[in-house]
Amino acid sequence: MELPKIIVVCGPTATGKSDKAVEIALQKNGEVISADSRQVYRGLDIGSGKITSQEMKGVPHHLLDVADPQDVFSVEDFVRLGEEAITDIISRGKLPIICGGTGFYIDALIYGTQFPSVPPNLALRKQLEHLPIEQLQAKLQKLDPERYASLDIYNPVRLVRAIEIATALGTVPPLTHQNKYDIEFVYLDFPKDILKERIAARLDARLACGMLDEARHLYDQGLSYERMKQLGLEYRYMAMHLCNEITYQEMRDLLVIKIGQYAKRQRVWFKRYL
């Protein structure tokens, strides 16, 4: 039986994945499925680097703006909606193109990962919920280094859940690779020094385009700064600045460093595909 064909455009942040996915879609009659853990949320536009309608060039995009930022959107949610999108795209004779930087989401979707049925450990969560994010990171890195390498380690909700699973099972079970699709990987990257420059330039451009105003608007619409911090990276450090915990310059400089560290982990994750 012939497997359905899909293309996966992946790589570290700031490498031009969205533009490349649109280019491929226009060439091959495709539609894009976003695989980004922040772009699923409505209102998280500038900070998450969400593609604009103009940049889509008429190519349909799926799994953007499918969740309220007040809610926790899980990898299980992503797989369910992603599989629905793939089935729909193929049924119309088009090519699914998965594009994004959240490696765990992509693996879960294309390889049909089975997730551990570990119930919430309320006592453990109570112990963990007040710990600084650095202590959560250290705990997970000690318990399960492989999961640590793949996770958004600036998202305390995901850190707590991974610690919860690793505490119950020893480690988060490895991904089970099933041959669900005929997959073509398109990996994008730049030399480290150039990527660092691209990250800084993109961040400055987003700040100039009103990224902080977006965070203020989200707060005015009822999204707490605590929840914003849970959403990770740009939103975490913008919330810290808006709470007067760090200066504007500290926010900007920390983000360049943290996004660079995230890109390094993405590079390690995605090179397994090559």
PDB file of C-alpha atoms in Angstrom:
ATOM      1  CA  MET A   1       0.000   0.000   0.000  1.00  0.00           C
ATOM      2  CA  GLU A   2       1.388   3.380  -1.007  1.00  0.00           C
ATOM      3  CA  LEU A   3       1.838   5.765   1.900  1.00  0.00           C
ATOM      4  CA  PRO A   4       0.481   9.332   1.668  1.00  0.00           C
ATOM      5  CA  LYS A   5       3.142  11.860   0.703  1.00  0.00           C
ATOM      6  CA  ILE A   6       3.916  14.773   3.021  1.00  0.00           C
ATOM      7  CA  ILE A   7       6.701  17.342   3.220  1.00  0.00           C
ATOM      8  CA  VAL A   8       8.143  18.560   6.526  1.00  0.00           C
ATOM      9  CA  VAL A   9       9.888  21.943   6.506  1.00  0.00           C
ATOM     10  CA  CYS A  10      11.918  22.162   9.710  1.00  0.00           C
ATOM     11  CA  GLY A  11      14.977  23.728  11.289  1.00  0.00           C
ATOM     12  CA  PRO A  12      15.961  26.238  13.960  1.00  0.00           C
ATOM     13  CA  THR A  13      14.068  29.465  14.498  1.00  0.00           C
ATOM     14  CA  ALA A  14      14.783  32.435  12.190  1.00  0.00           C
ATOM     15  CA  THR A  15      15.762  30.294   9.183  1.00  0.00           C
ATOM     16  CA  GLY A  16      12.851  31.224   6.900  1.00  0.00           C
ATOM     17  CA  LYS A  17      10.716  28.103   7.265  1.00  0.00           C
ATOM     18  CA  SER A  18       7.372  29.849   6.703  1.00  0.00           C
ATOM     19  CA  ASP A  19       8.482  31.444   3.435  1.00  0.00           C
ATOM     20  CA  LYS A  20       9.970  28.155   2.234  1.00  0.00           C
ATOM     21  CA  ALA A  21       6.767  26.266   3.004  1.00  0.00           C
ATOM     22  CA  VAL A  22       4.737  28.785   0.983  1.00  0.00           C
ATOM     23  CA  GLU A  23       7.215  28.508  -1.904  1.00  0.00           C
ATOM     24  CA  ILE A  24       6.886  24.701  -1.929  1.00  0.00           C
ATOM     25  CA  ALA A  25       3.102  24.878  -1.617  1.00  0.00           C
ATOM     26  CA  LEU A  26       2.871  27.143  -4.655  1.00  0.00           C
ATOM     27  CA  GLN A  27       5.119  24.826  -6.661  1.00  0.00           C
ATOM     28  CA  LYS A  28       3.440  21.562  -5.651  1.00  0.00           C
ATOM     29  CA  ASN A  29      -0.234  22.404  -5.055  1.00  0.00           C
ATOM     30  CA  GLY A  30       0.129  22.157  -1.308  1.00  0.00           C
ATOM     31  CA  GLU A  31      -1.348  23.502   1.901  1.00  0.00           C
ATOM     32  CA  VAL A  32       0.607  24.289   5.056  1.00  0.00           C
ATOM     33  CA  ILE A  33       0.068  22.852   8.535  1.00  0.00           C
ATOM     34  CA  SER A  34       1.773  25.000  11.162  1.00  0.00           C
ATOM     35  CA  ALA A  35       3.695  23.080  13.829  1.00  0.00           C
ATOM     36  CA  ASP A  36       4.415  25.799  16.362  1.00  0.00           C
ATOM     37  CA  SER A  37       3.386  25.566  20.000  1.00  0.00           C
ATOM     38  CA  ARG A  38       2.651  29.300  20.282  1.00  0.00           C
ATOM     39  CA  GLN A  39       1.120  30.017  16.898  1.00  0.00           C
ATOM     40  CA  VAL A  40      -1.871  27.829  17.765  1.00  0.00           C
ATOM     41  CA  TYR A  41      -3.028  30.618  20.119  1.00  0.00           C
ATOM     42  CA  ARG A  42      -5.208  33.499  19.003  1.00  0.00           C
ATOM     43  CA  GLY A  43      -3.628  36.907  19.551  1.00  0.00           C
ATOM     44  CA  LEU A  44      -0.041  35.644  19.797  1.00  0.00           C
ATOM     45  CA  ASP A  45       0.925  37.069  16.432  1.00  0.00           C
ATOM     46  CA  ILE A  46       4.007  39.289  16.380  1.00  0.00           C
ATOM     47  CA  GLY A  47       5.724  37.580  19.303  1.00  0.00           C
ATOM     48  CA  SER A  48       5.314  34.098  17.830  1.00  0.00           C
ATOM     49  CA  GLY A  49       6.273  35.176  14.311  1.00  0.00           C
ATOM     50  CA  LYS A  50       2.924  34.079  12.917  1.00  0.00           C
ATOM     51  CA  ILE A  51       2.749  34.325   9.141  1.00  0.00           C
ATOM     52  CA  THR A  52       0.550  37.139   7.847  1.00  0.00           C
ATOM     53  CA  SER A  53      -2.206  36.822   5.240  1.00  0.00           C
ATOM     54  CA  GLN A  54      -0.044  38.704   2.760  1.00  0.00           C
ATOM     55  CA  GLU A  55       2.921  36.391   3.361  1.00  0.00           C
ATOM     56  CA  MET A  56       0.697  33.329   2.779  1.00  0.00           C
ATOM     57  CA  LYS A  57       0.299  34.379  -0.884  1.00  0.00           C
ATOM     58  CA  GLY A  58      -3.059  32.649  -1.055  1.00  0.00           C
ATOM     59  CA  VAL A  59      -1.807  29.317   0.317  1.00  0.00           C
ATOM     60  CA  PRO A  60      -4.226  27.881   2.927  1.00  0.00           C
ATOM     61  CA  HIS A  61      -2.686  27.445   6.378  1.00  0.00           C
ATOM     62  CA  HIS A  62      -3.954  25.148   9.119  1.00  0.00           C
ATOM     63  CA  LEU A  63      -3.543  25.058  12.936  1.00  0.00           C
ATOM     64  CA  LEU A  64      -3.089  28.784  13.350  1.00  0.00           C
ATOM     65  CA  ASP A  65      -5.363  30.560  15.877  1.00  0.00           C
ATOM     66  CA  VAL A  66      -7.107  27.368  17.009  1.00  0.00           C
ATOM     67  CA  ALA A  67      -6.862  27.884  20.784  1.00  0.00           C
ATOM     68  CA  ASP A  68      -7.542  30.518  23.419  1.00  0.00           C
ATOM     69  CA  PRO A  69      -4.283  31.589  25.119  1.00  0.00           C
ATOM     70  CA  GLN A  70      -5.986  31.148  28.478  1.00  0.00           C
ATOM     71  CA  ASP A  71      -6.187  27.393  27.779  1.00  0.00           C
ATOM     72  CA  VAL A  72      -3.376  24.846  27.690  1.00  0.00           C
ATOM     73  CA  PHE A  73      -3.046  23.365  24.205  1.00  0.00           C
ATOM     74  CA  SER A  74      -1.438  19.928  24.443  1.00  0.00           C
ATOM     75  CA  VAL A  75       0.532  17.832  21.979  1.00  0.00           C
ATOM     76  CA  GLU A  76      -2.435  15.456  21.942  1.00  0.00           C
ATOM     77  CA  ASP A  77      -4.616  18.357  20.782  1.00  0.00           C
ATOM     78  CA  PHE A  78      -2.088  19.134  18.071  1.00  0.00           C
ATOM     79  CA  VAL A  79      -1.968  15.552  16.798  1.00  0.00           C
ATOM     80  CA  ARG A  80      -5.763  15.289  16.680  1.00  0.00           C
ATOM     81  CA  LEU A  81      -6.165  18.517  14.714  1.00  0.00           C
ATOM     82  CA  GLY A  82      -3.091  17.849  12.593  1.00  0.00           C
ATOM     83  CA  GLU A  83      -4.318  14.432  11.502  1.00  0.00           C
ATOM     84  CA  GLU A  84      -7.694  15.938  10.613  1.00  0.00           C
ATOM     85  CA  ALA A  85      -5.932  18.586   8.502  1.00  0.00           C
ATOM     86  CA  ILE A  86      -3.736  16.033   6.720  1.00  0.00           C
ATOM     87  CA  THR A  87      -6.747  13.858   5.891  1.00  0.00           C
ATOM     88  CA  ASP A  88      -8.684  16.870   4.615  1.00  0.00           C
ATOM     89  CA  ILE A  89      -5.803  18.162   2.466  1.00  0.00           C
ATOM     90  CA  ILE A  90      -5.126  14.757   0.898  1.00  0.00           C
ATOM     91  CA  SER A  91      -8.838  14.186   0.237  1.00  0.00           C
ATOM     92  CA  ARG A  92      -8.817  17.285  -1.968  1.00  0.00           C
ATOM     93  CA  GLY A  93      -5.841  16.066  -3.972  1.00  0.00           C
ATOM     94  CA  LYS A  94      -3.366  18.463  -2.386  1.00  0.00           C
ATOM     95  CA  LEU A  95      -0.007  18.004  -0.671  1.00  0.00           C
ATOM     96  CA  PRO A  96       0.274  18.486   3.126  1.00  0.00           C
ATOM     97  CA  ILE A  97       3.312  20.564   4.089  1.00  0.00           C
ATOM     98  CA  ILE A  98       4.102  20.567   7.804  1.00  0.00           C
ATOM     99  CA  CYS A  99       6.117  23.612   8.784  1.00  0.00           C
ATOM    100  CA  GLY A 100       7.438  24.642  12.158  1.00  0.00           C
ATOM    101  CA  GLY A 101      10.016  24.541  14.864  1.00  0.00           C
ATOM    102  CA  THR A 102       8.284  22.550  17.621  1.00  0.00           C
ATOM    103  CA  GLY A 103      10.048  19.233  17.111  1.00  0.00           C
ATOM    104  CA  PHE A 104       8.009  17.240  19.591  1.00  0.00           C
ATOM    105  CA  TYR A 105       4.793  18.279  17.840  1.00  0.00           C
ATOM    106  CA  ILE A 106       6.162  17.275  14.448  1.00  0.00           C
ATOM    107  CA  ASP A 107       7.415  13.898  15.662  1.00  0.00           C
ATOM    108  CA  ALA A 108       4.125  13.187  17.384  1.00  0.00           C
ATOM    109  CA  LEU A 109       2.150  13.968  14.233  1.00  0.00           C
ATOM    110  CA  ILE A 110       4.219  12.244  11.574  1.00  0.00           C
ATOM    111  CA  TYR A 111       5.172   9.161  13.576  1.00  0.00           C
ATOM    112  CA  GLY A 112       1.930   8.509  15.438  1.00  0.00           C
ATOM    113  CA  THR A 113       3.433   8.684  18.906  1.00  0.00           C
ATOM    114  CA  GLN A 114       1.555   6.944  21.680  1.00  0.00           C
ATOM    115  CA  PHE A 115       1.450   9.097  24.798  1.00  0.00           C
ATOM    116  CA  PRO A 116       1.778   7.794  28.351  1.00  0.00           C
ATOM    117  CA  SER A 117      -1.458   7.731  30.310  1.00  0.00           C
ATOM    118  CA  VAL A 118       0.025   9.192  33.480  1.00  0.00           C
ATOM    119  CA  PRO A 119      -2.647  10.820  35.645  1.00  0.00           C
ATOM    120  CA  PRO A 120      -1.969  14.198  37.265  1.00  0.00           C
ATOM    121  CA  ASN A 121       0.042  13.989  40.487  1.00  0.00           C
ATOM    122  CA  LEU A 122      -1.523  16.864  42.421  1.00  0.00           C
ATOM    123  CA  ALA A 123       0.852  16.588  45.377  1.00  0.00           C
ATOM    124  CA  LEU A 124       3.894  16.740  43.092  1.00  0.00           C
ATOM    125  CA  ARG A 125       2.415  19.624  41.117  1.00  0.00           C
ATOM    126  CA  LYS A 126       1.904  21.553  44.347  1.00  0.00           C
ATOM    127  CA  GLN A 127       5.577  21.033  45.213  1.00  0.00           C
ATOM    128  CA  LEU A 128       6.716  22.138  41.768  1.00  0.00           C
ATOM    129  CA  GLU A 129       4.409  25.027  40.955  1.00  0.00           C
ATOM    130  CA  HIS A 130       6.241  27.580  43.088  1.00  0.00           C
ATOM    131  CA  LEU A 131       9.769  26.612  42.056  1.00  0.00           C
ATOM    132  CA  PRO A 132      11.768  28.986  39.846  1.00  0.00           C
ATOM    133  CA  ILE A 133      11.925  27.871  36.239  1.00  0.00           C
ATOM    134  CA  GLU A 134      15.669  27.235  36.551  1.00  0.00           C
ATOM    135  CA  GLN A 135      15.026  24.605  39.250  1.00  0.00           C
ATOM    136  CA  LEU A 136      12.346  22.956  37.103  1.00  0.00           C
ATOM    137  CA  GLN A 137      14.783  22.826  34.203  1.00  0.00           C
ATOM    138  CA  ALA A 138      17.485  21.265  36.392  1.00  0.00           C
ATOM    139  CA  LYS A 139      15.063  18.649  37.740  1.00  0.00           C
ATOM    140  CA  LEU A 140      13.945  17.558  34.280  1.00  0.00           C
ATOM    141  CA  GLN A 141      17.468  17.546  32.894  1.00  0.00           C
ATOM    142  CA  LYS A 142      18.499  15.180  35.696  1.00  0.00           C
ATOM    143  CA  LEU A 143      15.420  12.947  35.378  1.00  0.00           C
ATOM    144  CA  ASP A 144      15.220  12.743  31.594  1.00  0.00           C
ATOM    145  CA  PRO A 145      17.967  14.475  29.542  1.00  0.00           C
ATOM    146  CA  GLU A 146      16.469  13.391  26.202  1.00  0.00           C
ATOM    147  CA  ARG A 147      13.067  14.922  26.915  1.00  0.00           C
ATOM    148  CA  TYR A 148      14.807  18.031  28.264  1.00  0.00           C
ATOM    149  CA  ALA A 149      16.587  18.441  24.927  1.00  0.00           C
ATOM    150  CA  SER A 150      13.299  18.407  23.004  1.00  0.00           C
ATOM    151  CA  LEU A 151      11.108  20.509  25.279  1.00  0.00           C
ATOM    152  CA  ASP A 152      10.343  24.210  25.376  1.00  0.00           C
ATOM    153  CA  ILE A 153      12.251  24.607  28.640  1.00  0.00           C
ATOM    154  CA  TYR A 154      10.917  28.137  29.163  1.00  0.00           C
ATOM    155  CA  ASN A 155       7.364  26.841  29.533  1.00  0.00           C
ATOM    156  CA  PRO A 156       6.802  25.842  33.188  1.00  0.00           C
ATOM    157  CA  VAL A 157       3.536  24.010  32.430  1.00  0.00           C
ATOM    158  CA  ARG A 158       5.320  21.666  30.022  1.00  0.00           C
ATOM    159  CA  LEU A 159       8.264  21.297  32.408  1.00  0.00           C
ATOM    160  CA  VAL A 160       5.982  20.280  35.280  1.00  0.00           C
ATOM    161  CA  ARG A 161       4.128  17.756  33.102  1.00  0.00           C
ATOM    162  CA  ALA A 162       7.380  16.231  31.829  1.00  0.00           C
ATOM    163  CA  ILE A 163       8.710  15.955  35.406  1.00  0.00           C
ATOM    164  CA  GLU A 164       5.412  14.367  36.425  1.00  0.00           C
ATOM    165  CA  ILE A 165       5.682  11.721  33.681  1.00  0.00           C
ATOM    166  CA  ALA A 166       9.381  11.087  34.256  1.00  0.00           C
ATOM    167  CA  THR A 167       8.776  10.719  38.013  1.00  0.00           C
ATOM    168  CA  ALA A 168       6.044   8.136  37.374  1.00  0.00           C
ATOM    169  CA  LEU A 169       7.744   6.163  34.581  1.00  0.00           C
ATOM    170  CA  GLY A 170      11.458   6.821  35.047  1.00  0.00           C
ATOM    171  CA  THR A 171      11.649   8.658  31.713  1.00  0.00           C
ATOM    172  CA  VAL A 172       9.196   9.953  29.172  1.00  0.00           C
ATOM    173  CA  PRO A 173       8.848   6.971  26.807  1.00  0.00           C
ATOM    174  CA  PRO A 174      10.751   7.320  23.526  1.00  0.00           C
ATOM    175  CA  LEU A 175       8.888   8.160  20.369  1.00  0.00           C
ATOM    176  CA  THR A 176       7.592   5.160  18.458  1.00  0.00           C
ATOM    177  CA  HIS A 177       8.327   5.661  14.775  1.00  0.00           C
ATOM    178  CA  GLN A 178       5.590   4.235  12.579  1.00  0.00           C
ATOM    179  CA  ASN A 179       5.579   4.431   8.806  1.00  0.00           C
ATOM    180  CA  LYS A 180       2.414   6.476   8.480  1.00  0.00           C
ATOM    181  CA  TYR A 181       3.573   8.717   5.641  1.00  0.00           C
ATOM    182  CA  ASP A 182       6.062   8.983   2.807  1.00  0.00           C
ATOM    183  CA  ILE A 183       8.017  11.902   4.303  1.00  0.00           C
ATOM    184  CA  GLU A 184      10.331  14.315   2.553  1.00  0.00           C
ATOM    185  CA  PHE A 185      12.280  16.506   4.983  1.00  0.00           C
ATOM    186  CA  VAL A 186      13.381  20.004   4.002  1.00  0.00           C
ATOM    187  CA  TYR A 187      15.851  21.216   6.632  1.00  0.00           C
ATOM    188  CA  LEU A 188      16.817  24.898   6.797  1.00  0.00           C
ATOM    189  CA  ASP A 189      19.760  26.288   8.744  1.00  0.00           C
ATOM    190  CA  PHE A 190      22.541  28.874   8.770  1.00  0.00           C
ATOM    191  CA  PRO A 191      26.042  28.927  10.271  1.00  0.00           C
ATOM    192  CA  LYS A 192      25.856  29.710  13.985  1.00  0.00           C
ATOM    193  CA  ASP A 193      27.205  33.267  13.764  1.00  0.00           C
ATOM    194  CA  ILE A 194      24.842  34.187  10.937  1.00  0.00           C
ATOM    195  CA  LEU A 195      21.863  32.641  12.706  1.00  0.00           C
ATOM    196  CA  LYS A 196      22.675  34.647  15.826  1.00  0.00           C
ATOM    197  CA  GLU A 197      22.623  37.830  13.741  1.00  0.00           C
ATOM    198  CA  ARG A 198      19.328  36.818  12.126  1.00  0.00           C
ATOM    199  CA  ILE A 199      17.758  36.125  15.538  1.00  0.00           C
ATOM    200  CA  ALA A 200      18.791  39.541  16.861  1.00  0.00           C
ATOM    201  CA  ALA A 201      17.664  41.373  13.719  1.00  0.00           C
ATOM    202  CA  ARG A 202      14.303  39.597  13.672  1.00  0.00           C
ATOM    203  CA  LEU A 203      13.723  40.339  17.353  1.00  0.00           C
ATOM    204  CA  ASP A 204      14.501  44.030  16.869  1.00  0.00           C
ATOM    205  CA  ALA A 205      12.164  44.152  13.869  1.00  0.00           C
ATOM    206  CA  ARG A 206       9.344  42.581  15.874  1.00  0.00           C
ATOM    207  CA  LEU A 207       9.874  44.996  18.741  1.00  0.00           C
ATOM    208  CA  ALA A 208       9.739  47.869  16.262  1.00  0.00           C
ATOM    209  CA  CYS A 209       6.491  46.454  14.848  1.00  0.00           C
ATOM    210  CA  GLY A 210       4.732  46.586  18.220  1.00  0.00           C
ATOM    211  CA  MET A 211       5.479  43.268  19.895  1.00  0.00           C
ATOM    212  CA  LEU A 212       5.303  44.855  23.360  1.00  0.00           C
ATOM    213  CA  ASP A 213       2.026  46.565  22.477  1.00  0.00           C
ATOM    214  CA  GLU A 214       0.689  43.147  21.530  1.00  0.00           C
ATOM    215  CA  ALA A 215       1.604  41.826  24.988  1.00  0.00           C
ATOM    216  CA  ARG A 216      -0.048  44.827  26.656  1.00  0.00           C
ATOM    217  CA  HIS A 217      -3.178  44.258  24.577  1.00  0.00           C
ATOM    218  CA  LEU A 218      -3.281  40.597  25.574  1.00  0.00           C
ATOM    219  CA  TYR A 219      -3.060  41.656  29.220  1.00  0.00           C
ATOM    220  CA  ASP A 220      -5.857  44.204  28.733  1.00  0.00           C
ATOM    221  CA  GLN A 221      -7.949  41.423  27.189  1.00  0.00           C
ATOM    222  CA  GLY A 222      -7.569  39.341  30.368  1.00  0.00           C
ATOM    223  CA  LEU A 223      -4.413  37.282  29.787  1.00  0.00           C
ATOM    224  CA  SER A 224      -2.484  37.429  33.049  1.00  0.00           C
ATOM    225  CA  TYR A 225       1.235  38.045  33.122  1.00  0.00           C
ATOM    226  CA  GLU A 226       1.647  34.703  34.902  1.00  0.00           C
ATOM    227  CA  ARG A 227      -0.048  32.914  32.013  1.00  0.00           C
ATOM    228  CA  MET A 228       2.028  34.946  29.563  1.00  0.00           C
ATOM    229  CA  LYS A 229       5.168  33.725  31.309  1.00  0.00           C
ATOM    230  CA  GLN A 230       3.940  30.148  30.928  1.00  0.00           C
ATOM    231  CA  LEU A 231       3.702  30.654  27.171  1.00  0.00           C
ATOM    232  CA  GLY A 232       7.466  30.945  27.078  1.00  0.00           C
ATOM    233  CA  LEU A 233      10.256  32.798  25.295  1.00  0.00           C
ATOM    234  CA  GLU A 234       9.137  36.171  23.887  1.00  0.00           C
ATOM    235  CA  TYR A 235       5.962  36.291  25.978  1.00  0.00           C
ATOM    236  CA  ARG A 236       7.753  35.238  29.146  1.00  0.00           C
ATOM    237  CA  TYR A 237      10.344  37.998  28.962  1.00  0.00           C
ATOM    238  CA  MET A 238       7.893  40.641  27.770  1.00  0.00           C
ATOM    239  CA  ALA A 239       5.726  39.827  30.795  1.00  0.00           C
ATOM    240  CA  MET A 240       8.756  40.133  33.066  1.00  0.00           C
ATOM    241  CA  HIS A 241       9.499  43.568  31.593  1.00  0.00           C
ATOM    242  CA  LEU A 242       5.889  44.729  31.846  1.00  0.00           C
ATOM    243  CA  CYS A 243       5.887  43.606  35.495  1.00  0.00           C
ATOM    244  CA  ASN A 244       8.994  45.789  36.042  1.00  0.00           C
ATOM    245  CA  GLU A 245      11.133  42.749  36.861  1.00  0.00           C
ATOM    246  CA  ILE A 246      13.656  43.557  34.114  1.00  0.00           C
ATOM    247  CA  THR A 247      14.430  46.619  32.000  1.00  0.00           C
ATOM    248  CA  TYR A 248      13.672  46.896  28.292  1.00  0.00           C
ATOM    249  CA  GLN A 249      17.337  46.402  27.418  1.00  0.00           C
ATOM    250  CA  GLU A 250      17.608  43.393  29.737  1.00  0.00           C
ATOM    251  CA  MET A 251      14.508  41.907  28.109  1.00  0.00           C
ATOM    252  CA  ARG A 252      15.929  42.389  24.631  1.00  0.00           C
ATOM    253  CA  ASP A 253      19.387  41.023  25.489  1.00  0.00           C
ATOM    254  CA  LEU A 254      18.003  38.039  27.416  1.00  0.00           C
ATOM    255  CA  LEU A 255      15.726  37.174  24.514  1.00  0.00           C
ATOM    256  CA  VAL A 256      18.627  37.133  22.057  1.00  0.00           C
ATOM    257  CA  ILE A 257      20.437  34.696  24.361  1.00  0.00           C
ATOM    258  CA  LYS A 258      17.427  32.492  25.140  1.00  0.00           C
ATOM    259  CA  ILE A 259      16.221  32.299  21.541  1.00  0.00           C
ATOM    260  CA  GLY A 260      19.765  31.367  20.521  1.00  0.00           C
ATOM    261  CA  GLN A 261      19.799  28.567  23.097  1.00  0.00           C
ATOM    262  CA  TYR A 262      16.426  27.375  21.830  1.00  0.00           C
ATOM    263  CA  ALA A 263      17.760  27.336  18.258  1.00  0.00           C
ATOM    264  CA  LYS A 264      20.677  25.177  19.395  1.00  0.00           C
ATOM    265  CA  ARG A 265      18.296  22.601  20.882  1.00  0.00           C
ATOM    266  CA  GLN A 266      16.152  22.693  17.740  1.00  0.00           C
ATOM    267  CA  ARG A 267      19.222  22.011  15.602  1.00  0.00           C
ATOM    268  CA  VAL A 268      20.094  18.923  17.649  1.00  0.00           C
ATOM    269  CA  TRP A 269      16.497  17.656  17.483  1.00  0.00           C
ATOM    270  CA  PHE A 270      15.924  18.130  13.765  1.00  0.00           C
ATOM    271  CA  LYS A 271      19.278  16.752  12.648  1.00  0.00           C
ATOM    272  CA  ARG A 272      17.981  13.339  13.690  1.00  0.00           C
ATOM    273  CA  TYR A 273      15.826  13.499  10.568  1.00  0.00           C
ATOM    274  CA  LEU A 274      18.786  13.870   8.206  1.00  0.00           C
TER     275      LEU A 274
END
